Coordinates of C-alpha atoms (C1' of nucleotides) and ligand atoms in Angstrom, one line a residue:
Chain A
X1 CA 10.6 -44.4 -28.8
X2 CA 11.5 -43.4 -32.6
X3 CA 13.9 -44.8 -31.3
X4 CA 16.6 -45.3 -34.1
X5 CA 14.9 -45.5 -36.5
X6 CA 16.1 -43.2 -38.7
X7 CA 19.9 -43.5 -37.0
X8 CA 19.8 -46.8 -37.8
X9 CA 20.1 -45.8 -41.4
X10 CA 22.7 -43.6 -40.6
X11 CA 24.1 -45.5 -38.8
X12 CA 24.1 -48.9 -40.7
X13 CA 25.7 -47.7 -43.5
X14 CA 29.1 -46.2 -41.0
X15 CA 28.6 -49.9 -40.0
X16 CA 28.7 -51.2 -43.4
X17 CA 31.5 -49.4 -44.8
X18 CA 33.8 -51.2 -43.1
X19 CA 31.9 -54.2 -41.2
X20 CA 34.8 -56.2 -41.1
X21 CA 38.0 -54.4 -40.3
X22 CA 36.8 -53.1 -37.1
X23 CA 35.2 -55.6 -35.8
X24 CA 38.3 -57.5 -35.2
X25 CA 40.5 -55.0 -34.1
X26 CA 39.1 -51.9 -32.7
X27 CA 41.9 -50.1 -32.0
X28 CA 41.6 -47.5 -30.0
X29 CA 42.1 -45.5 -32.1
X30 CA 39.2 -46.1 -34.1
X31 CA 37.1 -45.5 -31.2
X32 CA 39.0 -42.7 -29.8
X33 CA 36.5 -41.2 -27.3
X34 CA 37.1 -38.7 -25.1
X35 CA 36.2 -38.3 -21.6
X36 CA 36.2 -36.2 -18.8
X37 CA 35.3 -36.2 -15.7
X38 CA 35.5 -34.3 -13.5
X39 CA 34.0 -34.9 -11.1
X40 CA 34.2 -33.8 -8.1
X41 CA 34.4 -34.9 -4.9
X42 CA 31.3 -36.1 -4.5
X43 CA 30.0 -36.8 -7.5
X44 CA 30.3 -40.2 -7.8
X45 CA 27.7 -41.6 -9.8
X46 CA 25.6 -39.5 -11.6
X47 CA 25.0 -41.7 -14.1
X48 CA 22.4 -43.7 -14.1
X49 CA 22.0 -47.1 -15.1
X50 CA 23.1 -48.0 -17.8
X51 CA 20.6 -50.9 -19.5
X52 CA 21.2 -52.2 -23.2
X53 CA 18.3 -52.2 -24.8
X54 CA 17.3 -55.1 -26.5
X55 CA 15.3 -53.7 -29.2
X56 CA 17.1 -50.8 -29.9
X57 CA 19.6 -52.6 -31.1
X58 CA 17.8 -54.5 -33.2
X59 CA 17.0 -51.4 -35.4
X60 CA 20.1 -51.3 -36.6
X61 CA 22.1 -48.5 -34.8
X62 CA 21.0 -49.6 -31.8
X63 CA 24.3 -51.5 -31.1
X64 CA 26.2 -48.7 -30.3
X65 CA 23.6 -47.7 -28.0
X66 CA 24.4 -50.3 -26.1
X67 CA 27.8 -48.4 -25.1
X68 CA 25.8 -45.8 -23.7
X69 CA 24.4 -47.7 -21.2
X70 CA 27.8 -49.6 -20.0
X71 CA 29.0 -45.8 -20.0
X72 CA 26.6 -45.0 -17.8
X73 CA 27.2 -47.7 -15.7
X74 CA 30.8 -47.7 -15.1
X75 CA 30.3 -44.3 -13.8
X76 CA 29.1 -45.4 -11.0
X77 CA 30.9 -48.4 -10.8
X78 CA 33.8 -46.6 -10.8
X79 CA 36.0 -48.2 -9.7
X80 CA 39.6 -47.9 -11.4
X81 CA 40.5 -50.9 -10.6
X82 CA 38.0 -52.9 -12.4
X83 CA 38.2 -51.1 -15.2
X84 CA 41.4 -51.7 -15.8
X85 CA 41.6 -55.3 -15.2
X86 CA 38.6 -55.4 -17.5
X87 CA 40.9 -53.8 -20.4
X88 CA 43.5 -56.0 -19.8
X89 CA 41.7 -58.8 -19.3
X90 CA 40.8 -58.0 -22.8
X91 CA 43.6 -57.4 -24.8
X92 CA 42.0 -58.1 -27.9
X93 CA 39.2 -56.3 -27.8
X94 CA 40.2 -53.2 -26.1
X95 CA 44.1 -52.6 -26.6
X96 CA 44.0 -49.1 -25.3
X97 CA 43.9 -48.6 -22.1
X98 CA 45.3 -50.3 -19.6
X99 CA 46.1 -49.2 -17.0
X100 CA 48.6 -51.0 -14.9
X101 CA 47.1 -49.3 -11.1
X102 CA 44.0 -49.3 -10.3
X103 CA 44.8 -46.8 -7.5
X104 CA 46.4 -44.3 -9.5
X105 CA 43.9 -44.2 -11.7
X106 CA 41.7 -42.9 -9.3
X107 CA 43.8 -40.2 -8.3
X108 CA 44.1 -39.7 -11.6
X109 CA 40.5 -40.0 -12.2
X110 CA 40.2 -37.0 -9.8
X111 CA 42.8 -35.1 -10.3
X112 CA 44.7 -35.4 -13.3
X113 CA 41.5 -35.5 -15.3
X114 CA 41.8 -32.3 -16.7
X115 CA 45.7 -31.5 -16.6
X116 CA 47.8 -34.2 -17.3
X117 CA 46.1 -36.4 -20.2
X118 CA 45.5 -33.1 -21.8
X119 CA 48.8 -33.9 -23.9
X120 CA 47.7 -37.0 -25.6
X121 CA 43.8 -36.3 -25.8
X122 CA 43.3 -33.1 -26.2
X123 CA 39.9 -33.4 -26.1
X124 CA 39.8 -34.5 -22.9
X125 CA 41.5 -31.8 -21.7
X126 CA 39.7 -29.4 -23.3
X127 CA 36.3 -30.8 -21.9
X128 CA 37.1 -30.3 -18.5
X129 CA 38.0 -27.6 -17.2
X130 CA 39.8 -25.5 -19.6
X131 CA 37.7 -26.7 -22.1
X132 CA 35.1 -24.4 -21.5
X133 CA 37.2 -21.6 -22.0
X134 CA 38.4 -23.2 -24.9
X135 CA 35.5 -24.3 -26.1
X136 CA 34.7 -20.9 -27.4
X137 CA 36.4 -21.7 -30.4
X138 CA 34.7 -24.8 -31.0
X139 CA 31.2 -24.4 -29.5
X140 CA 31.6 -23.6 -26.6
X141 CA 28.8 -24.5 -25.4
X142 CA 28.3 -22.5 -22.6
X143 CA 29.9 -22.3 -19.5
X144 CA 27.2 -21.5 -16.9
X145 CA 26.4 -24.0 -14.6
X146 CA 28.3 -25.4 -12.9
X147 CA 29.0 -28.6 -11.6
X148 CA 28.7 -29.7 -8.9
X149 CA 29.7 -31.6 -7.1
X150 CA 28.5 -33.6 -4.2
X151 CA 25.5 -35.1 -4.6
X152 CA 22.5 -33.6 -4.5
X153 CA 20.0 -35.1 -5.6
X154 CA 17.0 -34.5 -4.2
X155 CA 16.1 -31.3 -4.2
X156 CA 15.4 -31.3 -7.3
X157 CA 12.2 -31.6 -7.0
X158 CA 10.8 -28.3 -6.3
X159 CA 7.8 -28.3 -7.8
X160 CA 7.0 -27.5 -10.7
X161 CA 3.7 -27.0 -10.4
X162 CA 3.4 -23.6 -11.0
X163 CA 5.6 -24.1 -14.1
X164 CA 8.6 -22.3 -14.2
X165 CA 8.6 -20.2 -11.3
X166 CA 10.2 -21.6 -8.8
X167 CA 8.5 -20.8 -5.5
X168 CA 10.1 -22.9 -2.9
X169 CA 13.1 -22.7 -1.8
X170 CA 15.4 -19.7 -2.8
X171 CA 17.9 -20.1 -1.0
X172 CA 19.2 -22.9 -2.2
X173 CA 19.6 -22.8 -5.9
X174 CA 19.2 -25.4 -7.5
X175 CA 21.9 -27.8 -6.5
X176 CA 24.0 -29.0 -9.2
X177 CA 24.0 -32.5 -9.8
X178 CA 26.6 -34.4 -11.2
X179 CA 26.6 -34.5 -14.8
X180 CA 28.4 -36.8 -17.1
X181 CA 28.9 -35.8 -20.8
X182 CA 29.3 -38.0 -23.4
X183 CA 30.6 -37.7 -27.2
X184 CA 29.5 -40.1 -28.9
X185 CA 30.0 -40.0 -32.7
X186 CA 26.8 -41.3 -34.6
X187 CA 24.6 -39.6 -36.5
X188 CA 22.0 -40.7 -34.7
X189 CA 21.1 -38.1 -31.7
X190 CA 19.3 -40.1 -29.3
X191 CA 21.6 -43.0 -28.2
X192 CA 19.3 -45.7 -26.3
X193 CA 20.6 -46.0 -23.2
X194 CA 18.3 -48.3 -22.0
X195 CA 15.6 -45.6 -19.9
X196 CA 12.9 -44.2 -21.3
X197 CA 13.1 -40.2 -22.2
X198 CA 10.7 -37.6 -22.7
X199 CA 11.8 -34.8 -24.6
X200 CA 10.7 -31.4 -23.1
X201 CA 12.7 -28.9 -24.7
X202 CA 15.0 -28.0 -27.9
X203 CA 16.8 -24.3 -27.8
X204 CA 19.1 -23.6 -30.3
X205 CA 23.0 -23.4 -29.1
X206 CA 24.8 -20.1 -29.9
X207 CA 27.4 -21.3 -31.6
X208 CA 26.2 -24.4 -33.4
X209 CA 24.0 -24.9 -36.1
X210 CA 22.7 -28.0 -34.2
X211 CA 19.8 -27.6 -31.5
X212 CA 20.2 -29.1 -28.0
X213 CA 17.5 -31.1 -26.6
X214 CA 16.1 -31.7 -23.1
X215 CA 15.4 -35.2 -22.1
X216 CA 13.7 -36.1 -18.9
X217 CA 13.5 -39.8 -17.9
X218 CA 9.6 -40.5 -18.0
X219 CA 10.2 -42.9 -14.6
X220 CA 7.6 -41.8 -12.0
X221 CA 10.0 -40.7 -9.3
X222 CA 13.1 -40.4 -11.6
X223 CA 14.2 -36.8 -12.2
X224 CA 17.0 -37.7 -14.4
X225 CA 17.5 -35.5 -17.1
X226 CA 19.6 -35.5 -20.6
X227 CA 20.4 -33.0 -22.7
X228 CA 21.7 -34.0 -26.3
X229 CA 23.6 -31.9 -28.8
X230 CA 25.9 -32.1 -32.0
X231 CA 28.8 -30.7 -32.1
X232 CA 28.9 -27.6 -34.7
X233 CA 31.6 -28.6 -36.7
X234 CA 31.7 -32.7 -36.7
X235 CA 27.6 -33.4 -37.1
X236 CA 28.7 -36.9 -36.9
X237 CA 29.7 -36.3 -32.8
X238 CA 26.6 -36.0 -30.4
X239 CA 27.2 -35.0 -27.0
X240 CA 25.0 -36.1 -24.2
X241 CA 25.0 -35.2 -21.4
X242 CA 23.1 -36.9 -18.0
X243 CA 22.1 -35.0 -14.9
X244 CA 21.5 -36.6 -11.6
X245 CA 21.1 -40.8 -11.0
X246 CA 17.9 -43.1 -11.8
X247 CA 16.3 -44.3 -9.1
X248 CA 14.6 -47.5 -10.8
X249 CA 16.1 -49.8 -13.2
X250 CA 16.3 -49.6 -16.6
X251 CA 13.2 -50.2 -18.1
X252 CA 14.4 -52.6 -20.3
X253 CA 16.4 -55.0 -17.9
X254 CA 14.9 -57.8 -17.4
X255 CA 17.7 -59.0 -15.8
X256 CA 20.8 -58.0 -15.7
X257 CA 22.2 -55.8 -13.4
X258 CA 25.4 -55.6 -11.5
X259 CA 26.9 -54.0 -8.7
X260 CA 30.3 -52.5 -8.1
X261 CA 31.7 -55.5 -6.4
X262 CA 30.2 -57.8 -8.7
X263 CA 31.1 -55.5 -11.7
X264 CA 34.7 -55.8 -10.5
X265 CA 34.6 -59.4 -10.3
X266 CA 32.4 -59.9 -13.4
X267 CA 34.2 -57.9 -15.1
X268 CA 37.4 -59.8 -14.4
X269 CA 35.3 -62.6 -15.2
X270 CA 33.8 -62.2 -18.0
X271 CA 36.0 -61.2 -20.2
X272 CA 37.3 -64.4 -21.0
X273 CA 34.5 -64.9 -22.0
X274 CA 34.0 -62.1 -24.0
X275 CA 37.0 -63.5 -26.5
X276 CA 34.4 -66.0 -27.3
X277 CA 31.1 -64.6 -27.7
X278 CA 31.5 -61.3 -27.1
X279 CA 30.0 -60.4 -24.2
X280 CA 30.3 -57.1 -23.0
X281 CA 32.4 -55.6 -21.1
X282 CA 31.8 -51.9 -19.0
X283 CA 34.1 -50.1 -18.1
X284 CA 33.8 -48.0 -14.9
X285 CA 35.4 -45.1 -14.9
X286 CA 35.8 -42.4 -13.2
X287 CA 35.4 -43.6 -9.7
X288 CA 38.0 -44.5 -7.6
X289 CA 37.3 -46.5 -4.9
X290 CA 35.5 -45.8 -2.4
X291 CA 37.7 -45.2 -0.4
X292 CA 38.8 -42.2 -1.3
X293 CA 36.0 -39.8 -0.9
X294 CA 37.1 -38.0 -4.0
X295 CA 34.9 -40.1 -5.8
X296 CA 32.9 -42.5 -3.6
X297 CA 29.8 -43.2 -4.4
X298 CA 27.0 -42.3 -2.4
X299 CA 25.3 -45.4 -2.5
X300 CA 24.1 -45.7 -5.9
X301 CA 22.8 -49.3 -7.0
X302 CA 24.1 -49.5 -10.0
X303 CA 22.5 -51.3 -12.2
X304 CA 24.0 -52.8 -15.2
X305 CA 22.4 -54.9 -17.3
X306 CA 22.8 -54.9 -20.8
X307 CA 21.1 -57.0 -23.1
X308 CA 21.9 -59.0 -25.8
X309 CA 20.5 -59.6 -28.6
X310 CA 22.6 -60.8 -31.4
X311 CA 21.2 -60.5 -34.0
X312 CA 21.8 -57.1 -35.5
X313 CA 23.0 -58.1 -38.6
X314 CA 26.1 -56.0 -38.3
X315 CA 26.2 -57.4 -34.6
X316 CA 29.6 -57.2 -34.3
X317 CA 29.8 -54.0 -33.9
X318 CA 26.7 -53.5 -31.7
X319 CA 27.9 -56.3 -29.7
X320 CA 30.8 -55.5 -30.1
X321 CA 31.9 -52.4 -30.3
X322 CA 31.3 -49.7 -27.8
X323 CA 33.9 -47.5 -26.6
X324 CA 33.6 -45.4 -23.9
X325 CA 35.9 -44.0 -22.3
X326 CA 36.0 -42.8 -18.9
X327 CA 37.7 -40.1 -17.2
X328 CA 39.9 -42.4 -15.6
X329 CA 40.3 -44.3 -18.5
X330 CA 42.0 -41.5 -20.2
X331 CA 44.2 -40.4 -17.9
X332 CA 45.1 -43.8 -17.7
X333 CA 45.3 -43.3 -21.7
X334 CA 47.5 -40.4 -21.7
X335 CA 49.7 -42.0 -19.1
X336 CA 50.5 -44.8 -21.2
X337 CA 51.1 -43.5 -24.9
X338 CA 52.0 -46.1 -26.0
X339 CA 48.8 -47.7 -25.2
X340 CA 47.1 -45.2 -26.4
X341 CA 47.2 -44.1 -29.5
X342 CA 44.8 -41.6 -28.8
X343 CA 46.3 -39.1 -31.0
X344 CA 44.1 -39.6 -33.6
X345 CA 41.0 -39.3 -33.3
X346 CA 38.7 -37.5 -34.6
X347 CA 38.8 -35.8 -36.9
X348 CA 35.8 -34.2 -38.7
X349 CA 36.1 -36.4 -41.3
X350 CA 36.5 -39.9 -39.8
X351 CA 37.9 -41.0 -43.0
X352 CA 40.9 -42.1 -41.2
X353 CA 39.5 -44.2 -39.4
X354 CA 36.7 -47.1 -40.7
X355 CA 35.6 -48.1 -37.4
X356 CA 34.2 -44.7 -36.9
X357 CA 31.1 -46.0 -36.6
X358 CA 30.8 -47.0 -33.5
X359 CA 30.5 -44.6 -31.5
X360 CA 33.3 -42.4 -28.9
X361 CA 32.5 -41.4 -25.9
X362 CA 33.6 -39.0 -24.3
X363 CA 32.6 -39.0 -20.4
X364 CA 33.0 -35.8 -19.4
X365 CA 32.4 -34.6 -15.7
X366 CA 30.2 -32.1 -15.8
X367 CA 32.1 -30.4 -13.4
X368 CA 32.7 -27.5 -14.8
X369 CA 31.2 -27.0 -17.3
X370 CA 28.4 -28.9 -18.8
X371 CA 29.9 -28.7 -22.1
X372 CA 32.3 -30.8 -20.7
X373 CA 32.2 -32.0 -24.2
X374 CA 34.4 -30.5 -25.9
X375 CA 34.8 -30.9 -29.4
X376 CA 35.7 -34.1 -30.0
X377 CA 37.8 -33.2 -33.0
X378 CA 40.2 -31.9 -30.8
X379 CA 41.7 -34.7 -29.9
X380 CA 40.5 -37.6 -28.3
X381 CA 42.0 -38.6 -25.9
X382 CA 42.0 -41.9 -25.3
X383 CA 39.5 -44.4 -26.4
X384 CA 38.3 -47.7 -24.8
X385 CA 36.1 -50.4 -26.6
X386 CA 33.7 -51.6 -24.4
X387 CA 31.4 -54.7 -25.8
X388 CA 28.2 -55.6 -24.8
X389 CA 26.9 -58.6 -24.8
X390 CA 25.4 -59.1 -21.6
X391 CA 27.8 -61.5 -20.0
X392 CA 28.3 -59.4 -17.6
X393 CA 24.9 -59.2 -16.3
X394 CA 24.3 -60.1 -12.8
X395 CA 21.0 -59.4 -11.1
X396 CA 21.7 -57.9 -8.7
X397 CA 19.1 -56.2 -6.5
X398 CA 19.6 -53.0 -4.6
X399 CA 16.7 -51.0 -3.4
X400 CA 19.0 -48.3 -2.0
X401 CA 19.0 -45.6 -3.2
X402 CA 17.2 -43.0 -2.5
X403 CA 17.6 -39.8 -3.4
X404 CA 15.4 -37.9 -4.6
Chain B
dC1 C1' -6.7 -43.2 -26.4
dG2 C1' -2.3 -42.6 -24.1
dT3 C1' 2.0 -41.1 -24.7
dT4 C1' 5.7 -38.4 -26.7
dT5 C1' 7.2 -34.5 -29.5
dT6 C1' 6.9 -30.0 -30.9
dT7 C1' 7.2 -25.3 -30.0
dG8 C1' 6.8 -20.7 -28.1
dA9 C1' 6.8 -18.4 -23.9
dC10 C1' 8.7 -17.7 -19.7
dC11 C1' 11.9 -17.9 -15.7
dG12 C1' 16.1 -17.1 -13.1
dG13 C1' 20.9 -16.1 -13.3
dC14 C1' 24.5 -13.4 -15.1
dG15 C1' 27.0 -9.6 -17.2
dC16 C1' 27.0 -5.1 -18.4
Chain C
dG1 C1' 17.7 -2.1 -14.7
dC2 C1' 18.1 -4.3 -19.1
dG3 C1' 19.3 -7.7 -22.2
dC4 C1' 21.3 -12.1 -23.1
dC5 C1' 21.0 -16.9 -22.4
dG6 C1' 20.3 -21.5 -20.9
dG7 C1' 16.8 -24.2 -19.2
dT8 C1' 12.0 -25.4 -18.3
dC9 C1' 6.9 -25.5 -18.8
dA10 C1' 2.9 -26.5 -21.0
dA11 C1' -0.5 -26.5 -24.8
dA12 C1' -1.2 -28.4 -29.0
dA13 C1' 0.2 -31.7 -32.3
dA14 C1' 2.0 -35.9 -33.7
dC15 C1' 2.4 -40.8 -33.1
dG16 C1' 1.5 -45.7 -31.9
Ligands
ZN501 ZN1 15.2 -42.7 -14.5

DNA sequence: CGTTTTTGACCGGCGC
DNA sequence: GCGCCGGTCAAAAACG
């Protein structure tokens, strides 16, 4: 609820140092973001839906947010293909990845993840799989859970009732659900990502003076859960990370939701149009098609909606300027240097680069570790602008899933 | 008044 | 078996 408020201070004023200047261009390498994914097999779509929230934005920060959401989204949308047709489709707006096959990617998406973009992004790297052990340097974070892959959603339930005791089940553990991890650099924690989110917990991280947070989406039936943390060094990166897939729609859509196909076709789509008003564009990641089981989705309705509200008086960049990156995405990145100019990135002190503001993601597949985020400062990898303006939005209606 | 945040305690897993 | 540690619960407080 605070919502972002206080971020949007923050926030406003990365906006208004350089309101202009990124805007237009965006280069990737202002938005260098880093992602990972890793994802396994399975995992196809832990993200849930990504929704734009209108009035988040307003506040001021709340443009960025609106990446979040898309991020989410093209998780599960994943499909290489689109995404990359989306980038190209929109030269302007997002110069850095392209990514000439759609099929590669996804191999890529699986595979090559953690190994092969590692040159150009570190971070990206880093987060995956390696990253962890690497991490210890940076944060760290912690390398104990696991990832999993597969999908298991439901079980989660177990029930809490006696509180934290477990009774049921022992066997299983607790299956791991897909996480995605996200670097985001703001100053504001909390990114709106369209759901509503309870906080119900805060623990300290070993090596960071920055507390991590436990958000659980307050749906009824929806067990999705977020956990948020800075990144020791670089307060200005926040790392979220999701755990398992919504089961409803965002809260805030009112309309706007597209599925894979559409997103692919939208996507395409829409981008001219984006040139004009700026709608938004997502970016899937991560997925391949379905085809390949590596990253099918299990039948995920993905939602997308994101809304738009122009208005925020620095709209361009909340309209504007999201980048997210996907796993695939940044293989993609690294593949193409010259694309990418990932190199950059982020440094602690984003004085190189005035868009900073807006916010890098880095998608990380929880796989291995849930820290997938590695520090962004180490490199990122590859950055993708994604704009929101809710072009995109389809309404599309899906009562599938369910898991859980 | 309902909802969310805060916060300390507790659990289960892991390493030693 | 013990301690560390991440993650979760739940009671109370804070908000709106
Ligand atoms: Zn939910």
């Amino acid at each position: 609820m605070e919502r972002a408020e206080d971020q949007s201070g923050k926030i406003d004023s990365l906006l208004m140092m350089n309101p202009s200047s990124f805007a237009d261009q965006i280069p990737a390498t202002s938005f260098t973001l880093s992602g990972l994914f890793d994802t396994p097999p399975f995992a196809a779509s832990p993200a849930p839906l990504p929704a734009s929230n209108s009035y988040d934005i307003d506040k001021s920060g709340g443009g960025s947010v609106l990446g979040f959401s898309d991020l989410l989204g093209f998780q599960d949308y994943c499909y290489g293909a689109s995404l990359f047709d989306l980038i190209q489709t929109s030269p302007p707006l997002a110069p850095v990845a392209m990514a000439p096959s759609p099929a590669s990617t996804i191999h890529e998406t699986s595979e090559v993840v953690n190994g092969p973009m590692t040159p150009n992004s570190s971070s990206i790297s880093m987060s995956s799989n390696e990253a962890a052990a690497a991490a210890n340097e940076e944060q760290s974070k912690d390398c104990q859970d696991i990832i999993g892959e597969n999908n298991g959603q439901e079980d989660q339930d177990r029930d809490k009732t006696k509180k934290q005791l477990k009774p049921k089940k022992k066997n299983q553990k607790k299956e791991k659900e897909p996480r995605f991890a996200f670097m985001t650099k703001s100053e504001v924690d909390h990114l709106d990502d369209g759901y509503r989110w309870r906080k119900y917990g805060q623990k300290a991280v070993k090596n960071s003076p920055f507390p991590r947070s436990y958000y659980r989406c307050t749906s009824p039936s929806c067990a999705v859960k977020k956990r948020v943390e800075r990144s020791s060094e670089d307060s200005t990166i926040v790392v979220t990370t999701y755990e398992g897939q919504h089961t409803h729609l965002s809260p805030v859509m009112a309309r706007g939701s597209i599925t894979n196909s559409l997103l692919h076709h939208h996507l395409e789509t829409t981008n001219p149009n984006n040139n004009n008003n700026a709608s938004n564009s997502c970016f899937v990641l991560g997925g391949s098609s379905p085809a390949p089981p590596s990253f099918a989705v299990p039948q995920q309705p993905l939602f997308h909606h994101n809304h738009h509200h122009s208005q925020s008086p620095s709209s361009l960049f909340n309209n504007n300027a999201t980048p997210v990156v996907p796993s695939a995405l940044s293989s993609f990145i690294d593949n193409n240097p010259s694309t990418a100019p990932s190199s950059h990135t982020p440094s602690p002190s984003l004085g190189p680069n005035p868009f900073f503001q807006q916010r890098h993601f880095c998608p990380s597949p929880a796989a291995d570790d849930q820290h997938a985020a590695a520090p962004a400062t180490a490199g990122g990898s590859s950055s993708c602008l994604m704009r929101d303006d809710g072009l995109l939005q389809d309404m599309i209606q899906r009562s599938d899933l369910k898991e859980e």
